[in-house]
mmCIF file of C-alpha atoms in Angstrom:
data_model
loop_
_atom_site.group_PDB
_atom_site.id
_atom_site.type_symbol
_atom_site.label_atom_id
_atom_site.label_comp_id
_atom_site.label_asym_id
_atom_site.label_seq_id
_atom_site.Cartn_x
_atom_site.Cartn_y
_atom_site.Cartn_z
ATOM 1 C CA UNK A 1 46.355 48.719 -9.032
ATOM 2 C CA UNK A 2 48.251 47.205 -6.215
ATOM 3 C CA UNK A 3 48.925 43.489 -5.709
ATOM 4 C CA UNK A 4 45.895 42.962 -3.497
ATOM 5 C CA UNK A 5 43.476 44.467 -5.997
ATOM 6 C CA UNK A 6 44.912 42.362 -8.808
ATOM 7 C CA UNK A 7 44.735 39.252 -6.664
ATOM 8 C CA UNK A 8 41.144 39.993 -5.624
ATOM 9 C CA UNK A 9 40.151 40.536 -9.254
ATOM 10 C CA UNK A 10 41.720 37.193 -10.241
ATOM 11 C CA UNK A 11 39.903 35.424 -7.420
ATOM 12 C CA UNK A 12 36.591 37.019 -8.373
ATOM 13 C CA UNK A 13 37.092 35.919 -11.974
ATOM 14 C CA UNK A 14 37.862 32.358 -10.903
ATOM 15 C CA UNK A 15 34.873 32.361 -8.607
ATOM 16 C CA UNK A 16 32.571 33.476 -11.432
ATOM 17 C CA UNK A 17 33.838 30.696 -13.718
ATOM 18 C CA UNK A 18 33.429 28.152 -10.951
ATOM 19 C CA UNK A 19 29.863 29.291 -10.286
ATOM 20 C CA UNK A 20 29.043 28.890 -13.987
ATOM 21 C CA UNK A 21 30.599 25.432 -14.022
ATOM 22 C CA UNK A 22 28.722 24.366 -10.901
ATOM 23 C CA UNK A 23 25.427 25.584 -12.395
ATOM 24 C CA UNK A 24 26.088 23.712 -15.649
ATOM 25 C CA UNK A 25 26.904 20.527 -13.735
ATOM 26 C CA UNK A 26 23.792 20.937 -11.613
ATOM 27 C CA UNK A 27 21.670 21.283 -14.750
ATOM 28 C CA UNK A 28 23.124 18.031 -16.087
ATOM 29 C CA UNK A 29 22.447 16.219 -12.803
ATOM 30 C CA UNK A 30 18.847 17.434 -12.737
ATOM 31 C CA UNK A 31 18.319 16.305 -16.345
ATOM 32 C CA UNK A 32 19.817 12.892 -15.589
ATOM 33 C CA UNK A 33 17.595 12.494 -12.528
ATOM 34 C CA UNK A 34 14.509 13.175 -14.647
ATOM 35 C CA UNK A 35 15.685 10.542 -17.131
ATOM 36 C CA UNK A 36 16.362 8.065 -14.333
ATOM 37 C CA UNK A 37 12.899 8.632 -12.894
ATOM 38 C CA UNK A 38 11.308 7.963 -16.299
ATOM 39 C CA UNK A 39 13.373 4.817 -16.779
ATOM 40 C CA UNK A 40 12.462 3.581 -13.305
ATOM 41 C CA UNK A 41 8.750 4.048 -14.015
ATOM 42 C CA UNK A 42 9.114 2.246 -17.351
ATOM 43 C CA UNK A 43 10.959 -0.627 -15.711
ATOM 44 C CA UNK A 44 8.306 -0.950 -13.023
ATOM 45 C CA UNK A 45 5.569 -0.963 -15.679
ATOM 46 C CA UNK A 46 7.340 -3.636 -17.706
ATOM 47 C CA UNK A 47 7.962 -5.752 -14.620
ATOM 48 C CA UNK A 48 4.296 -5.529 -13.676
ATOM 49 C CA UNK A 49 3.222 -6.515 -17.194
ATOM 50 C CA UNK A 50 5.594 -9.458 -17.137
ATOM 51 C CA UNK A 51 4.237 -10.611 -13.764
ATOM 52 C CA UNK A 52 0.681 -10.343 -15.081
ATOM 53 C CA UNK A 53 1.580 -12.229 -18.246
ATOM 54 C CA UNK A 54 3.294 -15.028 -16.333
ATOM 55 C CA UNK A 55 0.481 -15.458 -13.818
ATOM 56 C CA UNK A 56 -2.399 -14.857 -16.240
ATOM 57 C CA UNK A 57 -4.434 -17.516 -17.991
ATOM 58 C CA UNK A 58 -3.148 -16.554 -21.416
ATOM 59 C CA UNK A 59 0.383 -17.602 -20.475
ATOM 60 C CA UNK A 60 -0.734 -21.005 -19.190
ATOM 61 C CA UNK A 61 -3.014 -21.614 -22.184
ATOM 62 C CA UNK A 62 -0.255 -20.830 -24.654
ATOM 63 C CA UNK A 63 2.048 -23.386 -23.034
ATOM 64 C CA UNK A 64 -0.563 -26.161 -23.045
ATOM 65 C CA UNK A 65 -1.542 -25.786 -26.702
ATOM 66 C CA UNK A 66 -0.013 -28.247 -29.179
ATOM 67 C CA UNK A 67 2.361 -26.785 -31.737
ATOM 68 C CA UNK A 68 0.866 -25.570 -35.010
ATOM 69 C CA UNK A 69 0.440 -28.174 -37.751
ATOM 70 C CA UNK A 70 3.381 -26.944 -39.809
ATOM 71 C CA UNK A 71 5.830 -28.285 -37.186
#
């Protein structure tokens, strides 16, 4: 093999490793995005429940009740 063939083979090998690395990193990013989407939905659900609890009658009633007798 001459120098050019050796050099081309080295570059092809590096390129293959880089493609594998890029694919692995892409898989991680996709997985993280799915997790972020789930967390965002959970946060929105919790925020909505908190808003409902703070504006609902049950929240106001609980504040107005006297403390239990054991206090």
